[in-house]
Coordinates of C-alpha atoms and ligand atoms in Angstrom, one line a residue:
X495 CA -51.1 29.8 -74.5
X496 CA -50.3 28.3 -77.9
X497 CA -49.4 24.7 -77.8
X498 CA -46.9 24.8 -80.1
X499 CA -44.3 27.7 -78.3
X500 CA -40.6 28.8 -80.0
X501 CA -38.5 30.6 -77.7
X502 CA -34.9 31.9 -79.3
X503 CA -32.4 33.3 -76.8
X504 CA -30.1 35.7 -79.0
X505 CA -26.6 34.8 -77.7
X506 CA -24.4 35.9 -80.2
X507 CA -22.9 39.2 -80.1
X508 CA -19.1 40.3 -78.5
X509 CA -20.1 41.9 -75.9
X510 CA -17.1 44.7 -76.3
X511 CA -17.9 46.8 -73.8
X512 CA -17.0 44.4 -70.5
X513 CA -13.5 44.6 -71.8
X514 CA -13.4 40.8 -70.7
X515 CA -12.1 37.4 -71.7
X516 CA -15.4 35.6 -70.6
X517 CA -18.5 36.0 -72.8
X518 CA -20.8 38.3 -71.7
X519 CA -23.6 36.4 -71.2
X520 CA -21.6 34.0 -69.5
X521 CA -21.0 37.3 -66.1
X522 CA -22.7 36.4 -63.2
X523 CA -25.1 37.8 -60.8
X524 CA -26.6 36.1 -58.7
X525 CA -24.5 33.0 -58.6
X526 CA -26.4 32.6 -62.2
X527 CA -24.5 33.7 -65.6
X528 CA -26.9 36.4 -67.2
X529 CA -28.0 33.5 -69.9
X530 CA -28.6 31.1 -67.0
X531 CA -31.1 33.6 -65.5
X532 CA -32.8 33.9 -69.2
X533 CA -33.1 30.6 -69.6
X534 CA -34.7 29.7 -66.5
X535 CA -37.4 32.5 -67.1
X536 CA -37.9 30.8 -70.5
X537 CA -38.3 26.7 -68.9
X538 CA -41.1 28.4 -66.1
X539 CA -43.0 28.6 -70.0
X540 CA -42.2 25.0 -70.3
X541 CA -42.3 25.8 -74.0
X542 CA -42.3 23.4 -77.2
X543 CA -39.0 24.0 -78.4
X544 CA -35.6 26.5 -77.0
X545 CA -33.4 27.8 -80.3
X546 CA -30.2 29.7 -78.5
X547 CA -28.3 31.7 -81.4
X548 CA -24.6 31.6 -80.5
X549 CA -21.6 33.3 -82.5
X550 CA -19.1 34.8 -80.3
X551 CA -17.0 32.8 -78.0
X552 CA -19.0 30.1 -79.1
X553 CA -16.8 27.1 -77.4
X554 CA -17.9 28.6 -74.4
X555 CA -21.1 29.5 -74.9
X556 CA -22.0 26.8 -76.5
X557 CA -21.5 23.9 -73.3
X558 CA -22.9 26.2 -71.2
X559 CA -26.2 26.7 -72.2
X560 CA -26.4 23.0 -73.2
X561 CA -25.3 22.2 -69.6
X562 CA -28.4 24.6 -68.3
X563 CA -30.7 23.4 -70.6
X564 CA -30.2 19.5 -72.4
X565 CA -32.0 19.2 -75.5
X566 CA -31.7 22.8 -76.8
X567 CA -30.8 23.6 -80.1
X568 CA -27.8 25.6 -80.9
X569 CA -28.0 27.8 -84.0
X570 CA -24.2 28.9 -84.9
X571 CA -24.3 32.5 -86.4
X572 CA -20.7 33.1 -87.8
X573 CA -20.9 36.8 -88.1
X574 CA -22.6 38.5 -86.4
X575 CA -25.6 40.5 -89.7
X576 CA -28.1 42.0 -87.0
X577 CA -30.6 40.4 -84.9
X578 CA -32.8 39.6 -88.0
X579 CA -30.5 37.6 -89.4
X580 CA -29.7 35.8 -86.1
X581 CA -33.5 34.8 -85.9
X582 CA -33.4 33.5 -89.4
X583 CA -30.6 31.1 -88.7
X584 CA -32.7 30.2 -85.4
X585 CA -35.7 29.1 -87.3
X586 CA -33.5 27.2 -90.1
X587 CA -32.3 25.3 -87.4
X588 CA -35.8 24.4 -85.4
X589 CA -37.4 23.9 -88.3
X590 CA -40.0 26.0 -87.2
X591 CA -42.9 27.3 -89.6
X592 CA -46.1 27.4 -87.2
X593 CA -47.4 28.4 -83.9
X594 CA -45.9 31.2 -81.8
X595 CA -42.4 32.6 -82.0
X596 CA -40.9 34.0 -78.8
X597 CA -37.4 36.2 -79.1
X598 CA -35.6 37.1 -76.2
X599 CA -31.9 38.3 -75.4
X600 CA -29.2 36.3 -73.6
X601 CA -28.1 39.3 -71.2
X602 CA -31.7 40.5 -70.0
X603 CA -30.3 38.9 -65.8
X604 CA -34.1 40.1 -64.4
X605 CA -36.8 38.6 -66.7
X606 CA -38.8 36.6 -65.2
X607 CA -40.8 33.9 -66.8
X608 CA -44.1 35.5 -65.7
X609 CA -43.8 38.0 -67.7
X610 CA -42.8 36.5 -70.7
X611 CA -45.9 34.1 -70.3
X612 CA -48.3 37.6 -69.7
X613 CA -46.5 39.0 -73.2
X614 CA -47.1 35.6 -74.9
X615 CA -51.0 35.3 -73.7
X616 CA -51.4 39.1 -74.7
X617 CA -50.2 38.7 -78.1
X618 CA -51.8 35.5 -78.7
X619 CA -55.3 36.7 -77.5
X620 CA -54.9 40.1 -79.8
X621 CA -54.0 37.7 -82.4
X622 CA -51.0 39.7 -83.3
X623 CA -48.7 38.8 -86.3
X624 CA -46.0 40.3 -84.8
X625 CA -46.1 41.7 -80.8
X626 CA -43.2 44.2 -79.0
X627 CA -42.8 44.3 -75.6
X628 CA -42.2 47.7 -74.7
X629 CA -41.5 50.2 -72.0
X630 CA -42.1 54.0 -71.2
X631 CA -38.5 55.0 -69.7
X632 CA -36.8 58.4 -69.0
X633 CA -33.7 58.0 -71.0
X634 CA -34.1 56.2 -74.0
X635 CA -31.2 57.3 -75.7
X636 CA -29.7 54.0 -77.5
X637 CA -33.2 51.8 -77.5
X638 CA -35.7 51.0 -81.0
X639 CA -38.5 53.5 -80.7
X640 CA -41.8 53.0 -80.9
X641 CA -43.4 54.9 -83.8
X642 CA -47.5 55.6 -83.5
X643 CA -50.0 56.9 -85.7
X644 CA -52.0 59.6 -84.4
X645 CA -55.0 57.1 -83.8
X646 CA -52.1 55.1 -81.5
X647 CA -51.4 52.2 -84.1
X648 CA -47.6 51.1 -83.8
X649 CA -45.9 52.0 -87.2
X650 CA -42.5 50.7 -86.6
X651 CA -39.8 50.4 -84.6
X652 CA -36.8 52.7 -85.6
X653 CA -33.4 52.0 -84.1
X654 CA -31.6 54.9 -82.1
X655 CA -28.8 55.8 -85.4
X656 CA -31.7 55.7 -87.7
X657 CA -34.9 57.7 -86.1
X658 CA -35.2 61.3 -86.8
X659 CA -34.8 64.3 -84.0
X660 CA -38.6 63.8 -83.8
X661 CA -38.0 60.2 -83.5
X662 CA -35.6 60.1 -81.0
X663 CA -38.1 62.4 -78.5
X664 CA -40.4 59.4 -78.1
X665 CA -39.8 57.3 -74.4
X666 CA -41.9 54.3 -75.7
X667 CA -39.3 51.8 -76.8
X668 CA -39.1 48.4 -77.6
X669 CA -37.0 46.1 -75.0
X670 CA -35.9 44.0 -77.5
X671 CA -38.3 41.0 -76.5
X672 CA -40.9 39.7 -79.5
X673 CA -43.6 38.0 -80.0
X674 CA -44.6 36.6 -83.6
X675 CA -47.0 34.4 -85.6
X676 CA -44.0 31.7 -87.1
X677 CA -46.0 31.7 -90.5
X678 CA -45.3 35.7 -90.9
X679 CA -42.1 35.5 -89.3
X680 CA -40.8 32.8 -91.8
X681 CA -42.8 34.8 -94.2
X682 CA -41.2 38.5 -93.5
X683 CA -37.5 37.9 -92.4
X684 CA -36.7 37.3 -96.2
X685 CA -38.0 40.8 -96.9
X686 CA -35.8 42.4 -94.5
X687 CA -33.3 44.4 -95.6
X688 CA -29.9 45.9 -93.9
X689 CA -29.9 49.1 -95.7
X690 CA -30.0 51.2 -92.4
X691 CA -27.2 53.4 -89.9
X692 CA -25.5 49.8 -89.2
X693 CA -26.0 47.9 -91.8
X694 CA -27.7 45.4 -90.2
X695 CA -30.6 43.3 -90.8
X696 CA -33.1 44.3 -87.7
X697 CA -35.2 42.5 -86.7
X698 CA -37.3 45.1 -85.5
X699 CA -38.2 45.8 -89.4
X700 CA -41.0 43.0 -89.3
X701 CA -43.1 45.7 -87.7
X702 CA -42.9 48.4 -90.3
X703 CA -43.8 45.1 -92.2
X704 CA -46.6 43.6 -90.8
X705 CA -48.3 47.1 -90.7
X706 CA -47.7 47.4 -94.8
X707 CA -49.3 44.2 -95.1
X708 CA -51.9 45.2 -92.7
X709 CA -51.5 42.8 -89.9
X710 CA -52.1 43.3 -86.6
X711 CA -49.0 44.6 -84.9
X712 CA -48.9 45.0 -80.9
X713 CA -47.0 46.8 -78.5
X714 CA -47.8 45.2 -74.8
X715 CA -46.2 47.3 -72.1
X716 CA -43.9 46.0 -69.0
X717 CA -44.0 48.2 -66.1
X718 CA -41.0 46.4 -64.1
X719 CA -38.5 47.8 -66.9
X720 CA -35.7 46.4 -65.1
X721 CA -36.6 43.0 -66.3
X722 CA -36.0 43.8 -69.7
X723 CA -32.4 45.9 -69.1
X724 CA -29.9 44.2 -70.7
X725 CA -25.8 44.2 -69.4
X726 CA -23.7 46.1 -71.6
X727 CA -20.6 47.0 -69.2
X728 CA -19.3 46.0 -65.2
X729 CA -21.4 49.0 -64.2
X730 CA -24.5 47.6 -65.3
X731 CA -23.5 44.3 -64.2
X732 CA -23.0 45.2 -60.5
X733 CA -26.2 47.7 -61.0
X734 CA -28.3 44.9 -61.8
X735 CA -26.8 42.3 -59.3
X736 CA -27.5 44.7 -56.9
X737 CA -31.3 44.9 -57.6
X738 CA -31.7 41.2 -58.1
X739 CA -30.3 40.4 -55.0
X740 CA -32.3 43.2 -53.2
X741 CA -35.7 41.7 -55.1
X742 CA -34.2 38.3 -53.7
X743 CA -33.7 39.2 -50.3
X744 CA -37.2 41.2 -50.0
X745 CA -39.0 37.8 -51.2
X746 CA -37.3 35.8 -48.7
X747 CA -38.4 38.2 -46.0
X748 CA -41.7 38.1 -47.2
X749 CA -41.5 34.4 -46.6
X750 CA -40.8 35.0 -42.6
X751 CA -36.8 35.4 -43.2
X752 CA -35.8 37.7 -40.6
X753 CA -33.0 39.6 -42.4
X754 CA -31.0 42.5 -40.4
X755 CA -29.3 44.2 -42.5
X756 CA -30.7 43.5 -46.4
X757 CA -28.0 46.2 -48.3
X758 CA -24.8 44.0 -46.7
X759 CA -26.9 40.2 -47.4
X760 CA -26.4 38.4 -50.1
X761 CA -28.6 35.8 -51.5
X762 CA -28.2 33.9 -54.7
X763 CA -30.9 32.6 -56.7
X764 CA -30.8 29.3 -56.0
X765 CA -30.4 29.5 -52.1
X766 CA -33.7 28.4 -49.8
X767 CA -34.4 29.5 -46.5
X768 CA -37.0 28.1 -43.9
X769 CA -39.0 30.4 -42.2
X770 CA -38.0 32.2 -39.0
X771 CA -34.1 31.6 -40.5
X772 CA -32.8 35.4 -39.0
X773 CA -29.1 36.4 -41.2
X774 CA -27.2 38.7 -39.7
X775 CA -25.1 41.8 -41.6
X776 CA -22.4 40.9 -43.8
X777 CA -24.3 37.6 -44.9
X778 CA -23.2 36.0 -47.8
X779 CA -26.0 32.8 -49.1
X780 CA -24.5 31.1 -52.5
X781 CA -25.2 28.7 -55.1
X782 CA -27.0 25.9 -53.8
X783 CA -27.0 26.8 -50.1
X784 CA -29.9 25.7 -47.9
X785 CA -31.2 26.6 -44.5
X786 CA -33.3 25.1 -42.1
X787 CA -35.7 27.2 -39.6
X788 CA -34.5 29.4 -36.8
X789 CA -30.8 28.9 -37.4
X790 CA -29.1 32.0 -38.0
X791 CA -26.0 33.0 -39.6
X792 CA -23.5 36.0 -39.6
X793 CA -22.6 38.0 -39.0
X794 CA -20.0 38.5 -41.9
X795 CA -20.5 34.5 -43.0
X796 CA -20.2 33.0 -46.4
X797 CA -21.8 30.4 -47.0
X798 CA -21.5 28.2 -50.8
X799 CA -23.4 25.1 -51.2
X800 CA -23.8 24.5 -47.5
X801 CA -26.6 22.7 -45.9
X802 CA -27.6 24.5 -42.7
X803 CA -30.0 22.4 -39.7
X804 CA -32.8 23.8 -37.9
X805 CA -31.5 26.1 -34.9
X806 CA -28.5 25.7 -35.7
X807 CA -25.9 29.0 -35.1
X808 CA -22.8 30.0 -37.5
X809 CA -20.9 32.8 -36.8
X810 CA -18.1 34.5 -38.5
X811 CA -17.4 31.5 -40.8
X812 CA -16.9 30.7 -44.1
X813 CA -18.2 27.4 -45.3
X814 CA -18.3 25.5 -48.7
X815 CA -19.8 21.4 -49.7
X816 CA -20.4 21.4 -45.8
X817 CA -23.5 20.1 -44.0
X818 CA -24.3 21.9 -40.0
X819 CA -26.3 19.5 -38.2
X820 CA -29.6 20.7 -36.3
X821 CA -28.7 22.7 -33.3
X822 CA -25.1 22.6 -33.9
X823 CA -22.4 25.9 -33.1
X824 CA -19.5 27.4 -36.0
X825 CA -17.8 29.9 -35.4
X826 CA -16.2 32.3 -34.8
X827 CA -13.5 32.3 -37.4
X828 CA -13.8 28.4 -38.5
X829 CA -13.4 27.6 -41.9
X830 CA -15.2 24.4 -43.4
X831 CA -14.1 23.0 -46.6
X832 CA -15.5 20.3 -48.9
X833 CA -16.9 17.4 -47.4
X834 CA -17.1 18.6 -43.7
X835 CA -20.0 17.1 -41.8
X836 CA -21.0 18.3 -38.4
X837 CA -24.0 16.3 -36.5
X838 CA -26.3 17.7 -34.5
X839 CA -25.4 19.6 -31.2
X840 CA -22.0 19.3 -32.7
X841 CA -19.4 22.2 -32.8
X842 CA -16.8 23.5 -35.1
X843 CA -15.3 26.5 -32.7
X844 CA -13.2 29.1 -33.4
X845 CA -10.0 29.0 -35.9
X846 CA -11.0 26.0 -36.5
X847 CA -10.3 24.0 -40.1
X848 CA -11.9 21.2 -41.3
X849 CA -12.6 19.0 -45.0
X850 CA -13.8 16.0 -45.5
X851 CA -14.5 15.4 -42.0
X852 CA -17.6 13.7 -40.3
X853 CA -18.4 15.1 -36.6
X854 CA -20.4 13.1 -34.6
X855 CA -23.7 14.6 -32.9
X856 CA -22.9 16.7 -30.1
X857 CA -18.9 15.7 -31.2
X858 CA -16.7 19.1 -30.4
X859 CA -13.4 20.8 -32.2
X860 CA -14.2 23.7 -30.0
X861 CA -10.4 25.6 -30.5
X862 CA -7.8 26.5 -32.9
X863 CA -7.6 22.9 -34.9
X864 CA -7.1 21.2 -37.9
X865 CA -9.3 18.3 -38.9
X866 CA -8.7 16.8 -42.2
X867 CA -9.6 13.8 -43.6
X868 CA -11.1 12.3 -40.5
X869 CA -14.3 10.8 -38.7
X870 CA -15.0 11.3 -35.4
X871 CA -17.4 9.6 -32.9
X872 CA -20.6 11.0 -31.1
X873 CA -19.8 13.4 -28.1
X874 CA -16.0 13.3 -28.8
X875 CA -14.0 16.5 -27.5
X876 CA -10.9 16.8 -29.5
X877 CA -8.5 18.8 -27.9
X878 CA -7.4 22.8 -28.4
X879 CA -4.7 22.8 -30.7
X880 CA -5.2 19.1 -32.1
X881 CA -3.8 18.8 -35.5
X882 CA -5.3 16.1 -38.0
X883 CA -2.1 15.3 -40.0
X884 CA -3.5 13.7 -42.9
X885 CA -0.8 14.7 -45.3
X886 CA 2.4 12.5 -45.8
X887 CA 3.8 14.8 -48.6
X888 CA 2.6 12.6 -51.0
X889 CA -0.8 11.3 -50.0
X890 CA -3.9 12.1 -47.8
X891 CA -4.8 9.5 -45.1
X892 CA -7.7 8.7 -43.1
X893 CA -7.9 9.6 -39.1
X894 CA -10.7 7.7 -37.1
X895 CA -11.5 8.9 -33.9
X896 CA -14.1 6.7 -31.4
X897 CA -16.7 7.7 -29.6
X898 CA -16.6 9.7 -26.4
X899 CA -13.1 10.7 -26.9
X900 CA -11.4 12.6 -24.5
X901 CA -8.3 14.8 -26.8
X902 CA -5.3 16.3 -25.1
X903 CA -5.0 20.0 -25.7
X904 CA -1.9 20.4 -28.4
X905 CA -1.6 16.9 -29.8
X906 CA -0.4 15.5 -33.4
X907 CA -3.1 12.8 -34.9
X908 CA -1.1 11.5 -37.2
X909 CA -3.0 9.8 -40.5
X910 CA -3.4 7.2 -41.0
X911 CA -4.3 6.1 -37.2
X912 CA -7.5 5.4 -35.4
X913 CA -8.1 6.3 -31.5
X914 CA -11.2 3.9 -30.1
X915 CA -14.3 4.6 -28.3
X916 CA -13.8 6.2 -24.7
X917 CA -9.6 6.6 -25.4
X918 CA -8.1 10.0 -24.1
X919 CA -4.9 11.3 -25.2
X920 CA -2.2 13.4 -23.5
X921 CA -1.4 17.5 -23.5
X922 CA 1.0 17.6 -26.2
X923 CA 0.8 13.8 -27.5
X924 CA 1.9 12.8 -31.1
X925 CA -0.9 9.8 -31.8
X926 CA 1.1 7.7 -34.4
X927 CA -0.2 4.1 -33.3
X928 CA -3.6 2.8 -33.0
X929 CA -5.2 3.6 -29.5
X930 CA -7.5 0.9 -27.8
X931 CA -10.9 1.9 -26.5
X932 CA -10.4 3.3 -23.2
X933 CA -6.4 3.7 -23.1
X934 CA -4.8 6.4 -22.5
X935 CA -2.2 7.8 -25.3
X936 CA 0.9 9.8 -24.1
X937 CA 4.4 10.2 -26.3
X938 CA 7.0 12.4 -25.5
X939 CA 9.5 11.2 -22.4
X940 CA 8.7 12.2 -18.6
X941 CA 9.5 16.4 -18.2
X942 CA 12.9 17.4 -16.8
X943 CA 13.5 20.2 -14.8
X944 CA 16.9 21.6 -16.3
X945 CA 19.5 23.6 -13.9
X946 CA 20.0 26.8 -16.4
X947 CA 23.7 27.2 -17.3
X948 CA 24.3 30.6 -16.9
X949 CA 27.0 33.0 -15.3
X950 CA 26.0 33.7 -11.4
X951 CA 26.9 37.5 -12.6
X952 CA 25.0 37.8 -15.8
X953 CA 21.7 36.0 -13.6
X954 CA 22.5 38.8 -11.0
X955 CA 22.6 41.9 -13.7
X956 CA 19.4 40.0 -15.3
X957 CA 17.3 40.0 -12.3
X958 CA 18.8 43.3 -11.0
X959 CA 17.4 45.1 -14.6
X960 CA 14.0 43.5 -13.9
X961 CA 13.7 45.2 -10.8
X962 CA 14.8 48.6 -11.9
X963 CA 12.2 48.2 -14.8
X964 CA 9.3 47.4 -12.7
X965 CA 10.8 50.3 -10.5
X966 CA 10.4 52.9 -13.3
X967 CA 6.7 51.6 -14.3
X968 CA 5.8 52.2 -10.4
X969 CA 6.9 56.2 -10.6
X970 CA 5.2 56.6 -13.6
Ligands
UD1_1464 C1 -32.0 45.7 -79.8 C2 -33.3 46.1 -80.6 C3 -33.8 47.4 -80.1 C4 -34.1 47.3 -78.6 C5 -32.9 46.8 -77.9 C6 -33.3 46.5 -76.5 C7 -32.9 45.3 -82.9 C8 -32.5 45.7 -84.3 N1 -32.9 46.3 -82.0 O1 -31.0 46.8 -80.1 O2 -35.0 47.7 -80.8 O3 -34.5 48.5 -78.1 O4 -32.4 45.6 -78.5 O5 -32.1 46.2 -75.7 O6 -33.2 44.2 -82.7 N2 -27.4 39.5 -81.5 C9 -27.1 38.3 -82.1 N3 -26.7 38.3 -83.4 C10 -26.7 39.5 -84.1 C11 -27.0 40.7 -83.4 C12 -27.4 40.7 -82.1 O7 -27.2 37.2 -81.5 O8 -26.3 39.4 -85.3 C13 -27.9 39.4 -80.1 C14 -26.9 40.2 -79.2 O9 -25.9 39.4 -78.6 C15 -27.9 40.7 -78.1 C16 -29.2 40.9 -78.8 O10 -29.1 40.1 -80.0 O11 -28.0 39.8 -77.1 C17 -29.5 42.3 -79.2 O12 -28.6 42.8 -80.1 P1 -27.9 44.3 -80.0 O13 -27.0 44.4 -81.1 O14 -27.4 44.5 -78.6 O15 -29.2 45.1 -80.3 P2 -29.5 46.6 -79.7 O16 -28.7 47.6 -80.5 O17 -29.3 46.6 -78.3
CA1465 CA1 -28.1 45.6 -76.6

């Protein structure tokens, strides 16, 4: 491929049509926003230079793609003349005037840079002045068409409110992606006129032009169409997040993922699995999440950013910033926030809380806990019930637990305190001092046995009720 690559991401336009307060290409599928996706398709070309044309919403456009892609140039297109003019503001800004020109849309969630690559190589080798990448689809209602003479030349592209009846009948159509020679695009977009159905200036009109100076025009044919559908509204958004995450999930299981139930999984593009990882149904992987071989999740677990060890089980949970040790037990119902650490062979149990909290290996919160703020020692069993109180109403504080800890069910650890190696605290303690390694911790005085103060006669009708209640259960 041409050493000396262009690639301009068209960015721009309103996107009307979501009926949102987010810029369209800024939806996402797939954990990615719909630009995101473009513009990693466009790096895999690792190309010379990355124009993005932005108009609309353009203080948040703008960062974004930056943030994706340092380095890029943004080309600011005020108002919004046609994609023509957009890629005539793009080059002003590159400063490009040679090699090979690549134009692409920013809502296209699907491309992949493979085939961008194939269409670039294809219109280089043709030596092409201009190239379309096009598609044969059923309904092309809304799409440029591709005109042909009858030897099969392209023509032109006409745009859906300017082709004819005859027009309108052809299925080939352009999916808006281009390919041109820089020296005939600087050469031709001058020319270009926007005396057309919406006074635009099309881009698609270099064709027409290129053939009236009789250049080689091509038309290079995707078959995976989807790749080059672009998001208009939320229907098409959740259509195509569907299909991306079902052409996700079918390439993890081709990499030895065992995956249950692929319609109710959900895997974002960034996620990796090991192989033999098995996900259960109602499986939720995002952003950043990682998993090690033969643990397996689910069912009905969502999992963001998490970093999942090798065998290790999570069940029913919901997990975010949280590492799972190898071989280590979540779930059912626990809930691990930022920052929670489990080591290996270590458990976070059922309704069961915890951020910013380091479990040691083979360390257990087995039942119906909080642990915030906190570390806790190797092989540690904290207590059912054991609350981490790490909040004073104004500021967080620290809890250190020992090693080997032995927690009373129902205690208080309030923060910020530390209980040593080997300690054990009492059923129903509230831990607000310091406990030495190996000590014991109890609060709370002994347990008395109070005499209950009521009326002989009302203890008589109240025990005499009982028994007629019981009675009435028997005949039944
Ligand atoms: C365009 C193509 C059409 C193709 C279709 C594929 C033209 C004239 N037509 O039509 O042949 O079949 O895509 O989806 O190119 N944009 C700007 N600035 C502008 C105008 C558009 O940045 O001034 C951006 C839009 O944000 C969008 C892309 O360019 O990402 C395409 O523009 P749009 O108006 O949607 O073109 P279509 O009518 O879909
Ligand atoms: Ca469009």
């Amino acid at each position: 491929m041409s050493t000396d690559l262009t690639v301009i991401v068209l960015a721009a336009g309103e996107g009307t049509r979501m009926k949102s307060k987010t810029a369209k290409v800024l939806h996402e599928i797939g954990g990615r926003s719909m630009v995101g996706h473009v513009l990693a398709a466009v790096q895999a070309l690792d190309p010379t230079r990355v124009v993005a044309v932005v108009g609309h919403q353009r203080e948040q456009v703008g960062p974004h793609i930056e943030s994706l892609m340092p380095g890029i140039t943004l080309a600011v297109q005020d108002d919004q003349q046609g994609t023509g003019h957009a890629v005539r503001i793009a080059l002003e800004a590159s400063g490009t005037t040679s090699g090979t020109v690549l134009v692409a849309a920013g809502d296209t969630p699907l491309l992949r840079g493979e085939s961008l690559r194939a269409f670039a190589q294809e219109h280089e080798a043709a030596q092409c002045a201009v190239s379309v990448l096009s598609g044969v689809v059923d309904d092309p209602f809304g799409y440029g068409r591709i005109v042909r003479n009858d030897e099969g030349d392209v023509q032109a592209i006409v745009e859906e409110k300017d082709a004819t009846a005859d027009e309108r009948s052809i299925h080939e159509i352009s999916s808006g992606i281009l390919a041109f020679d820089a020296e005939f695009l600087v050469d031709a977009l001058p020319k270009v006129g926007n005396d057309n159905a919406k006074g635009e200036y099309y881009l698609t009109d270099t064709v027409g032009l290129a053939r009236d100076a009789g250049l080689t025009v091509g038309a290079f044919r995707i078959d995976d169409w989807m790749q080059t559908e672009g998001v208009n509204d939320r229907l098409q958004l959740a259509q195509l997040g569907r299909e991306l995450n079902r052409r996700i999930v079918e390439r993890w299981m081709r990499e030895g993922v065992t995956v249950m139930d692929p319609a109710s999984t959900w895997i974002d593009a960034d996620v990796t699995l090991a192989p033999d990882v098995i996900l259960l149904p109602g499986t939720q992987l995002l952003g950043a999440t990682a998993v090690a071989q033969d643990a397996v999740i689910g069912p009905d677990t969502t999992l963001k950013d998490c970093e999942i060890g090798a065998g290790a089980r999570v069940v029913r949970a919901h997990g975010e910033l949280a590492v799972v040790g190898d071989g280590a037990n979540v779930g059912p119902y626990s809930h691990m926030r930022p920052g929670t650490v489990l080591g290996p062979k270590g458990k976070i149990g059922e309704f069961v809380g915890t951020k910013n909290a380091r479990i040691g290996a083979g360390a257990k919160v087995p039942h119906l806990s909080y642990v915030g703020d906190a570390d806790i020692g190797e092989g540690t069993n904290i207590g059912a019930g054991t609350i981490f109180a790490n909040y004073d109403g104004t500021h967080k504080h620290h809890t250190t637990v020992g090693k080997g800890v032995k927690g009373g069910a129902n205690s208080t650890y309030v923060a910020p305190v530390t209980i040593g190696d080997g300690a054990m605290t009492g059923g129903g303690a509230v831990v607000r001092r310091d406990v030495p390694p190996g000590a014991l911790a109890v609060s709370g005085g002994p347990q008395r046995n109070l005499e209950r103060r009521v009326p002989r006669e009302a203890a008589e009708r109240e025990t005499a009720a009982m028994g007629k209640s019981s009675g009435d259960e028997g005949e039944s």
